[in-house]
Tab-separated table of C-alpha atoms in Angstrom:
chain	number	residue	atom	x	y	z
A	20	MET	CA	137.187	16.078	112.026
A	21	THR	CA	139.465	15.351	109.093
A	22	SER	CA	143.056	14.176	109.391
A	23	GLN	CA	144.147	17.684	108.399
A	24	ASP	CA	142.040	19.116	111.210
A	25	LEU	CA	143.540	16.601	113.621
A	26	GLN	CA	147.066	17.620	112.610
A	27	LEU	CA	146.110	21.265	113.059
A	28	TYR	CA	144.635	20.513	116.463
A	29	GLU	CA	147.846	18.776	117.584
A	30	ASP	CA	149.957	21.668	116.329
A	31	LEU	CA	147.728	24.185	118.114
A	32	CYS	CA	148.197	22.300	121.364
A	33	SER	CA	151.967	22.202	120.918
A	34	ASP	CA	154.366	23.974	123.281
A	35	ASP	CA	156.795	24.534	120.423
A	36	PRO	CA	156.378	28.220	119.456
A	37	ARG	CA	157.338	27.626	115.804
A	38	ARG	CA	154.902	24.767	115.357
A	39	LEU	CA	152.217	26.757	117.141
A	40	ALA	CA	152.838	29.870	114.997
A	41	ALA	CA	152.538	27.852	111.771
A	42	ALA	CA	149.259	26.339	112.984
A	43	ILE	CA	147.930	29.750	114.035
A	44	ARG	CA	148.688	31.182	110.591
A	45	LEU	CA	146.688	28.383	108.980
A	46	LEU	CA	143.821	28.747	111.455
A	47	THR	CA	143.763	32.522	110.912
A	48	GLN	CA	143.377	32.083	107.152
A	49	ARG	CA	140.506	29.644	107.624
A	50	VAL	CA	138.744	31.762	110.243
A	51	ARG	CA	139.131	34.837	108.050
A	52	ILE	CA	137.134	33.223	105.251
A	53	ILE	CA	134.352	32.316	107.691
A	54	ALA	CA	134.370	35.725	109.405
A	55	ARG	CA	134.287	37.647	106.124
A	56	ARG	CA	131.145	35.821	105.013
A	57	MET	CA	129.489	36.097	108.431
A	58	VAL	CA	130.350	39.757	109.133
A	59	LEU	CA	129.725	41.196	105.676
A	60	GLY	CA	126.501	39.228	105.415
A	61	ASN	CA	125.206	40.563	108.735
A	62	SER	CA	125.501	44.356	108.905
A	63	GLY	CA	129.283	44.391	109.318
A	64	THR	CA	132.049	46.152	107.427
A	65	ARG	CA	135.498	45.025	106.322
A	66	SER	CA	137.087	46.795	109.269
A	67	ASP	CA	135.083	44.569	111.652
A	68	ILE	CA	136.515	41.363	110.189
A	69	ASP	CA	140.010	41.611	111.690
A	70	ASP	CA	138.671	42.074	115.239
A	71	VAL	CA	136.400	39.060	114.918
A	72	VAL	CA	139.200	36.936	113.432
A	73	GLN	CA	141.645	37.869	116.174
A	74	ASP	CA	139.163	37.140	118.982
A	75	THR	CA	138.055	33.881	117.394
A	76	VAL	CA	141.535	32.465	116.767
A	77	VAL	CA	142.612	33.242	120.321
A	78	ALA	CA	139.356	31.740	121.673
A	79	VAL	CA	139.756	28.537	119.617
A	80	TRP	CA	143.333	28.171	120.782
A	81	GLN	CA	142.342	28.795	124.410
A	82	GLN	CA	139.552	26.215	124.204
A	83	MET	CA	141.940	23.641	122.791
A	84	ARG	CA	144.685	24.476	125.229
A	85	SER	CA	142.371	24.281	128.230
A	86	GLY	CA	140.860	20.994	127.091
A	87	SER	CA	137.377	22.505	126.672
A	88	TYR	CA	137.445	21.605	123.005
A	89	GLU	CA	136.413	18.030	122.282
A	90	VAL	CA	137.704	16.325	119.184
A	91	ARG	CA	134.659	14.793	117.533
A	92	HIS	CA	134.803	12.712	114.403
A	93	GLY	CA	132.532	14.032	111.658
A	94	VAL	CA	132.549	17.559	113.092
A	95	PRO	CA	134.953	19.728	111.094
A	96	LEU	CA	137.062	22.305	112.860
A	97	ASP	CA	135.605	25.023	110.612
A	98	ALA	CA	132.123	24.334	111.981
A	99	TYR	CA	133.445	24.858	115.487
A	100	SER	CA	135.273	28.049	114.437
A	101	ALA	CA	132.122	29.279	112.687
A	102	SER	CA	130.099	28.875	115.875
A	103	ILE	CA	132.625	31.016	117.754
A	104	VAL	CA	132.699	33.623	114.966
A	105	ARG	CA	128.884	33.782	115.086
A	106	ASN	CA	128.951	34.153	118.835
A	107	LYS	CA	131.546	36.932	118.751
A	108	TRP	CA	129.753	38.799	115.981
A	109	LEU	CA	126.402	38.412	117.697
A	110	ARG	CA	127.816	40.029	120.820
A	111	THR	CA	129.319	42.870	118.798
A	112	LEU	CA	125.965	43.516	117.132
A	113	GLN	CA	124.196	43.439	120.470
A	114	LYS	CA	126.680	45.943	121.900
A	115	ARG	CA	125.941	48.212	118.954
A	116	SER	CA	122.205	47.762	119.506
A	117	VAL	CA	121.820	46.447	115.985
A	118	THR	CA	118.836	44.207	115.263
A	119	VAL	CA	120.233	40.712	115.086
A	120	PRO	CA	119.105	38.632	112.081
A	121	ASP	CA	117.080	35.540	113.004
A	122	ASP	CA	119.435	33.064	111.405
A	123	LEU	CA	122.276	34.458	113.493
A	124	HIS	CA	120.128	34.153	116.619
A	125	ASP	CA	119.192	30.551	115.958
A	126	SER	CA	122.774	29.548	115.642
A	127	ARG	CA	123.486	30.581	119.240
A	128	THR	CA	122.213	27.248	120.409
A	129	ASP	CA	125.111	25.378	118.896
A	130	ALA	CA	127.633	28.082	119.581
A	131	VAL	CA	130.257	27.764	122.241
A	132	LEU	CA	128.885	30.050	124.887
A	133	THR	CA	131.290	29.267	127.670
A	134	GLU	CA	134.624	30.948	127.309
A	135	HIS	CA	137.782	29.884	128.969
A	136	HIS	CA	138.659	32.323	131.693
A	137	GLY	CA	141.874	30.683	132.864
A	138	LEU	CA	144.054	32.875	130.708
A	139	SER	CA	142.395	36.051	131.835
A	140	ASP	CA	143.140	34.983	135.424
A	141	LEU	CA	146.791	34.550	134.500
A	142	GLU	CA	146.840	37.938	132.806
A	143	GLU	CA	145.256	39.527	135.853
A	144	ALA	CA	147.802	37.904	138.165
A	145	MET	CA	150.606	39.067	135.905
A	146	ALA	CA	149.236	42.598	135.985
A	147	ARG	CA	149.370	42.541	139.776
A	148	LEU	CA	153.127	42.116	139.687
A	149	GLY	CA	155.189	45.285	139.552
A	150	GLN	CA	156.489	46.669	136.265
A	151	ALA	CA	160.046	45.517	137.043
A	152	CYS	CA	158.885	41.932	137.609
A	153	GLN	CA	156.748	41.942	134.487
A	154	ARG	CA	159.624	43.244	132.402
A	155	LEU	CA	162.099	40.662	133.701
A	156	LEU	CA	159.734	37.716	133.296
A	157	LYS	CA	158.634	38.839	129.828
A	158	LEU	CA	162.245	39.171	128.719
A	159	PHE	CA	162.867	35.596	129.856
A	160	TYR	CA	159.620	33.862	128.817
A	161	TRP	CA	158.272	36.039	125.973
A	162	GLU	CA	161.428	37.265	124.284
A	163	GLY	CA	163.609	34.247	125.038
A	164	TYR	CA	166.569	36.177	126.498
A	165	SER	CA	169.092	34.203	128.565
A	166	MET	CA	169.759	35.155	132.196
A	167	GLU	CA	173.153	36.585	131.166
A	168	GLU	CA	171.543	38.822	128.558
A	169	ILE	CA	168.877	39.993	131.004
A	170	ALA	CA	171.557	40.768	133.623
A	171	HIS	CA	173.366	42.838	131.000
A	172	LEU	CA	170.157	44.631	129.959
A	173	LEU	CA	169.220	45.432	133.543
A	174	GLY	CA	172.770	46.387	134.455
A	175	ILE	CA	172.927	44.087	137.485
A	176	THR	CA	174.852	40.920	138.331
A	177	MET	CA	173.781	37.496	137.194
A	178	GLU	CA	173.169	36.443	140.782
A	179	ALA	CA	170.943	39.470	141.459
A	180	THR	CA	169.027	38.763	138.256
A	181	LYS	CA	168.330	35.188	139.326
A	182	VAL	CA	167.194	36.320	142.775
A	183	ARG	CA	164.817	38.833	141.186
A	184	LYS	CA	163.447	36.325	138.735
A	185	TYR	CA	162.713	33.668	141.387
A	186	ARG	CA	161.190	36.217	143.748
A	187	CYS	CA	158.921	37.477	140.985
A	188	MET	CA	157.913	33.905	140.191
A	189	LEU	CA	157.223	33.136	143.839
A	190	ARG	CA	155.016	36.213	144.028
A	191	LEU	CA	153.145	35.225	140.858
A	192	GLY	CA	152.778	31.635	142.108
A	193	GLU	CA	151.408	32.938	145.385
A	194	ILE	CA	148.802	35.124	143.646
A	195	LEU	CA	147.703	32.290	141.390
A	196	ARG	CA	147.541	29.718	144.182
A	197	LYS	CA	145.470	32.063	146.314
A	198	LYS	CA	143.127	32.577	143.381
A	199	THR	CA	142.627	28.910	142.613
A	200	GLY	CA	143.210	27.530	146.110
A	201	PRO	CA	145.997	25.116	147.086
A	202	THR	CA	145.789	21.892	145.082
A	203	GLU	CA	148.518	19.713	146.473
V	30	MET	CA	171.499	16.491	148.555
V	31	ARG	CA	169.301	19.572	149.009
V	32	PRO	CA	171.333	22.758	148.379
V	33	THR	CA	171.656	25.144	151.271
V	34	ASP	CA	172.108	28.301	149.207
V	35	GLN	CA	168.737	29.966	148.460
V	36	VAL	CA	169.302	30.597	144.739
V	37	GLN	CA	170.706	27.120	144.234
V	38	GLN	CA	167.666	25.684	146.018
V	39	TRP	CA	165.312	27.553	143.632
V	40	GLU	CA	167.360	26.271	140.698
V	41	TRP	CA	167.080	22.758	142.135
V	42	ILE	CA	163.292	23.080	142.237
V	43	GLU	CA	163.253	24.390	138.687
V	44	ALA	CA	165.423	21.489	137.504
V	45	TYR	CA	162.985	19.074	139.155
V	46	TYR	CA	159.811	20.270	137.430
V	47	GLN	CA	161.697	20.571	134.161
V	48	ASN	CA	162.675	16.873	134.546
V	49	LYS	CA	166.374	17.699	134.548
V	50	LEU	CA	167.273	15.896	137.780
V	51	PRO	CA	168.753	12.382	137.689
V	52	ALA	CA	166.523	9.654	139.160
V	53	ALA	CA	168.467	9.399	142.448
V	54	GLU	CA	168.287	13.133	142.992
V	55	ARG	CA	164.563	13.186	142.143
V	56	LEU	CA	164.050	10.723	144.952
V	57	VAL	CA	165.885	12.996	147.381
V	58	PHE	CA	163.842	15.967	146.129
V	59	GLU	CA	160.548	14.131	146.671
V	60	GLN	CA	161.600	13.137	150.162
V	61	GLU	CA	162.269	16.807	150.893
V	62	LEU	CA	158.847	17.710	149.505
V	63	ALA	CA	157.191	15.237	151.803
V	64	ARG	CA	159.230	16.288	154.813
V	65	ASP	CA	159.266	20.091	154.556
V	66	ALA	CA	155.919	21.911	154.077
V	67	GLU	CA	157.580	25.289	153.490
V	68	PHE	CA	159.819	23.787	150.795
V	69	ARG	CA	156.757	22.123	149.270
V	70	GLU	CA	154.925	25.460	149.137
V	71	THR	CA	157.926	27.176	147.527
V	72	ALA	CA	158.204	24.408	144.903
V	73	LEU	CA	154.488	24.629	144.125
V	74	ARG	CA	154.576	28.407	143.736
V	75	LEU	CA	157.548	28.257	141.391
V	76	GLN	CA	155.993	25.483	139.354
V	77	THR	CA	152.612	27.267	139.147
V	78	ALA	CA	154.304	30.490	138.044
V	79	ASP	CA	156.462	28.706	135.480
V	80	GLN	CA	153.428	26.956	133.941
V	81	ALA	CA	151.440	30.201	133.873
V	82	LEU	CA	154.295	32.113	132.287
V	83	ARG	CA	154.756	29.474	129.602
V	84	ILE	CA	151.044	29.589	128.753
V	85	LEU	CA	151.062	33.391	128.674
V	86	SER	CA	154.143	33.285	126.477
V	87	LEU	CA	152.333	30.949	124.065
V	88	GLU	CA	149.301	33.215	124.105
V	89	ASN	CA	151.580	36.106	123.251
V	90	THR	CA	152.889	34.052	120.321
V	91	VAL	CA	149.309	33.373	119.217
V	92	ARG	CA	148.261	37.044	119.329
V	93	LYS	CA	151.412	38.246	117.562
V	94	THR	CA	151.036	35.613	114.851
V	95	VAL	CA	147.371	36.484	114.208
V	96	GLN	CA	148.180	40.207	114.062
V	97	HIS	CA	151.080	39.548	111.714
V	98	GLU	CA	148.957	37.316	109.493
V	99	LEU	CA	146.141	39.870	109.325
V	100	ALA	CA	148.587	42.715	108.682
V	101	HIS	CA	150.215	40.605	105.974
V	102	SER	CA	146.906	40.356	104.125
V	103	ARG	CA	146.377	44.136	104.284
V	104	PRO	CA	148.904	45.180	101.598
V	105	PHE	CA	146.835	43.213	99.093
V	106	ARG	CA	143.720	45.080	100.193
V	107	ARG	CA	145.647	48.366	100.075
V	108	TRP	CA	146.908	47.442	96.614
V	109	ARG	CA	143.354	46.723	95.506
V	110	LEU	CA	142.178	50.021	96.989
V	111	GLY	CA	145.158	51.693	95.350
V	112	ARG	CA	144.084	50.374	91.961
V	113	VAL	CA	140.576	51.744	92.462
V	114	VAL	CA	141.966	55.147	93.496
V	115	ALA	CA	144.406	55.176	90.547
V	116	ALA	CA	141.601	54.276	88.148
V	117	GLY	CA	139.493	57.070	89.651
V	118	VAL	CA	142.328	59.585	89.251
V	119	VAL	CA	142.875	58.505	85.628
V	120	LEU	CA	139.147	58.787	84.894
V	121	ILE	CA	138.947	62.237	86.469
V	122	GLY	CA	142.070	63.254	84.516
V	123	LEU	CA	140.582	62.016	81.257
V	124	GLY	CA	137.311	63.772	82.041
V	125	LEU	CA	139.091	67.068	82.745
V	126	ALA	CA	141.238	66.691	79.622
V	127	TYR	CA	138.077	66.105	77.584
V	128	LEU	CA	136.344	69.140	79.110
V	129	THR	CA	139.471	71.271	78.661
V	130	PHE	CA	140.630	70.425	75.175
V	131	ASP	CA	137.595	69.152	73.281
V	132	ARG	CA	135.999	71.844	71.125
V	133	VAL	CA	132.506	72.919	71.995
V	134	ASP	CA	130.273	71.284	69.443
V	135	LEU	CA	127.155	73.317	68.858
V	136	GLN	CA	124.898	70.426	68.000
V	137	ILE	CA	122.953	72.159	65.271
V	138	TYR	CA	125.948	73.964	63.847
V	139	ARG	CA	125.622	71.896	60.687
V	140	ASP	CA	121.871	72.503	60.628
V	141	ASP	CA	122.527	76.225	60.889
V	142	VAL	CA	125.003	76.055	58.028
V	143	THR	CA	122.468	74.177	55.906
V	144	LEU	CA	119.742	76.566	56.881
V	145	THR	CA	121.735	79.688	56.172
V	146	GLN	CA	123.043	78.185	52.975
V	147	ARG	CA	119.453	77.533	51.942
V	148	TYR	CA	118.417	81.055	52.755
V	149	ARG	CA	121.437	82.420	50.988
V	150	ALA	CA	120.727	80.261	47.966
V	151	SER	CA	117.120	81.317	47.997
V	152	GLY	CA	118.309	84.913	48.124
V	153	ASP	CA	120.358	84.318	45.040
V	154	ASP	CA	117.904	82.237	43.096
V	155	LEU	CA	114.432	83.151	44.268
V	156	GLN	CA	112.582	86.373	44.251
V	157	GLU	CA	113.787	88.924	46.769
V	158	THR	CA	110.316	89.150	48.304
V	159	ASP	CA	110.978	85.870	50.224
V	160	LEU	CA	113.322	87.627	52.649
V	161	THR	CA	113.574	91.180	53.833
V	162	PRO	CA	116.909	92.902	53.236
V	163	ARG	CA	117.613	92.815	57.000
V	164	GLN	CA	116.958	89.103	57.125
V	165	ARG	CA	119.157	88.561	54.099
V	166	ALA	CA	121.916	90.587	55.743
V	167	PHE	CA	121.549	88.670	58.977
V	168	TYR	CA	121.797	85.268	57.330
V	169	ARG	CA	124.746	86.359	55.223
V	170	ASP	CA	126.687	87.652	58.205
V	171	PHE	CA	125.770	84.659	60.339
V	172	PHE	CA	126.808	82.233	57.612
V	173	ASP	CA	130.090	84.088	57.146
V	174	ALA	CA	130.720	83.974	60.894
V	175	GLN	CA	130.170	80.207	60.911
V	176	ALA	CA	132.528	79.888	57.972
V	177	PHE	CA	135.191	81.924	59.797
V	178	LEU	CA	134.808	79.685	62.839
V	179	ALA	CA	135.076	76.588	60.716
V	180	ASN	CA	138.189	77.995	59.029
V	181	GLY	CA	139.873	78.790	62.359
V	182	GLN	CA	139.444	82.562	62.102
V	183	PRO	CA	137.620	83.308	65.354
V	184	GLU	CA	138.587	86.995	65.419
V	185	MET	CA	136.780	87.529	62.094
V	186	ALA	CA	133.784	85.563	63.372
V	187	ILE	CA	133.729	87.708	66.504
V	188	THR	CA	133.455	90.901	64.441
V	189	ASN	CA	130.415	89.567	62.584
V	190	LEU	CA	128.757	87.987	65.605
V	191	GLU	CA	129.240	91.017	67.868
V	192	THR	CA	127.491	93.151	65.229
V	193	LEU	CA	124.665	90.618	64.939
V	194	SER	CA	124.253	90.305	68.704
V	195	ARG	CA	123.615	94.056	68.955
V	196	ALA	CA	120.597	93.814	66.592
V	197	ASP	CA	117.306	94.579	68.386
V	198	SER	CA	114.817	92.651	66.321
V	199	LEU	CA	116.261	89.143	66.627
V	200	ARG	CA	113.956	86.344	67.644
V	201	PRO	CA	115.082	84.509	70.855
V	202	TYR	CA	116.212	81.465	68.875
V	203	PHE	CA	118.540	83.457	66.622
V	204	ARG	CA	119.734	85.690	69.469
V	205	GLN	CA	120.804	82.623	71.455
V	206	ALA	CA	122.318	81.044	68.325
V	207	VAL	CA	124.408	84.162	67.776
V	208	GLN	CA	125.436	84.300	71.467
V	209	TRP	CA	126.477	80.648	71.536
V	210	HIS	CA	128.549	81.104	68.382
V	211	LEU	CA	130.054	84.273	69.799
V	212	LEU	CA	130.885	82.497	73.053
V	213	ASN	CA	132.540	79.738	71.075
V	214	ALA	CA	134.503	82.254	69.072
V	215	TYR	CA	135.700	84.003	72.234
V	216	LEU	CA	136.916	80.702	73.625
V	217	LEU	CA	138.716	79.868	70.404
V	218	ASN	CA	140.282	83.341	70.483
V	219	ASN	CA	141.349	82.970	74.171
V	220	GLN	CA	139.055	85.701	75.495
V	221	PRO	CA	137.684	84.020	78.642
V	222	ASP	CA	136.308	87.218	80.214
V	223	ASN	CA	134.198	88.016	77.152
V	224	ALA	CA	133.158	84.371	76.937
V	225	ASP	CA	132.138	84.447	80.619
V	226	ALA	CA	130.106	87.632	80.125
V	227	THR	CA	128.306	86.042	77.144
V	228	PHE	CA	127.735	82.883	79.153
V	229	GLN	CA	126.132	84.979	81.897
V	230	LEU	CA	123.952	86.736	79.304
V	231	LEU	CA	122.779	83.363	78.002
V	232	ALA	CA	122.028	82.205	81.535
V	233	GLN	CA	119.902	85.306	82.081
V	234	SER	CA	118.139	85.138	78.749
V	235	GLY	CA	115.355	82.907	80.039
V	236	GLU	CA	114.309	79.577	78.603
V	237	PRO	CA	117.004	78.066	76.355
V	238	VAL	CA	115.452	77.752	72.892
V	239	TYR	CA	118.668	77.206	70.977
V	240	PRO	CA	119.473	73.598	71.953
V	241	VAL	CA	122.957	73.010	73.310
V	242	ASN	CA	124.012	69.699	74.740
V	243	ARG	CA	124.478	69.533	78.549
V	244	THR	CA	128.053	68.224	78.095
V	245	ASP	CA	128.845	71.197	75.885
V	246	ARG	CA	127.469	73.548	78.531
V	247	TRP	CA	129.872	71.888	81.070
V	248	LYS	CA	132.706	72.200	78.553
V	249	VAL	CA	132.002	75.908	78.090
V	250	TRP	CA	131.764	76.500	81.855
V	251	TRP	CA	135.009	74.606	82.472
V	252	GLN	CA	136.935	76.058	79.518
V	253	ILE	CA	136.116	79.582	80.630
V	254	ARG	CA	137.548	78.809	84.070
V	255	TRP	CA	140.511	76.937	82.639
V	256	GLN	CA	141.409	79.828	80.307
V	257	LYS	CA	141.045	82.313	83.174
V	258	LEU	CA	143.427	80.180	85.251
V	259	ALA	CA	145.875	79.854	82.375
V	260	HIS	CA	145.921	83.591	81.718
């Protein structure tokens, strides 16, 4: 891994949305080059590239975020991304019942076959909350609205907004803790 | 001191896991955690939810950024596609303009002129036994018709060629030569219906023996339709 890769890795693991977004833009450009070559060279069309890029970038970020990705000196980040691109494209071809080229098959051995499912668990737990809870929490965490702004948007008092928010969080925490088991 | 109000207590928990409590108050908080199992469970749920929501928020940032980045690269692709389409439209336009406005060039027009000139000259200079009077008349009228066409007098050419086309004893080569010249004259004289009828006659006249270039056949077909549209 080069020093540039290391910097990118640190930025991808950052909690700062701006730093993360800049790193994701860079990663997307690099993955796009890899995906274009891989997809167009193996029975794919230009319209397939975007799907593969999107899935790969999110997967790389998830692997890094979850700690599944190991920083190894001498192994460039692009090689790791390429293995995920190959894996994603291989699955797409298999779903389409397309004969998979041998060279694509061989590469499965070094591909990252285990995917991080933590985020899908979180998404599932989030989906189990009601629409009102999802909306309130997304306004606060996704959109960055303050509690005053959310109270104004919902047309309720600040106190009622806080109560709703904490109750929604308690419900989400309960679902997640039941899923993973208490880990005090 | 642990707040007694429910909302304030939740806020207290939030302040703890966000490291916003002063050291002394953190100590009190941790004592409460150790002492009260229900409080501990509440704190854990809030903390778990907060962590999950922050990760989901980051994932949302990731997905939006990738989509934006990919969408950002599309205008270039659209622009490239646009150039190809524009080039195609220009090419088609040029092709149609060529088919519409370029004169039909009967490839052996010049050969015919030379030939008829030769025959005419032979009629003047050689003994009359070389050509029958009908042949001499045919070549004279045909040559005149070609001259009218070349001089931009299609209506005069039409008169000659229509007379020649009615002759019974013409060999297929000369009949088709006359019909092609007549068709050309009709087009030059803006008579698309007559040109179309002659074109049909040529199509029905069997094997083409009077050679006309494929492009010129397309030109004739298109110019007939174009003139019909324009009329």
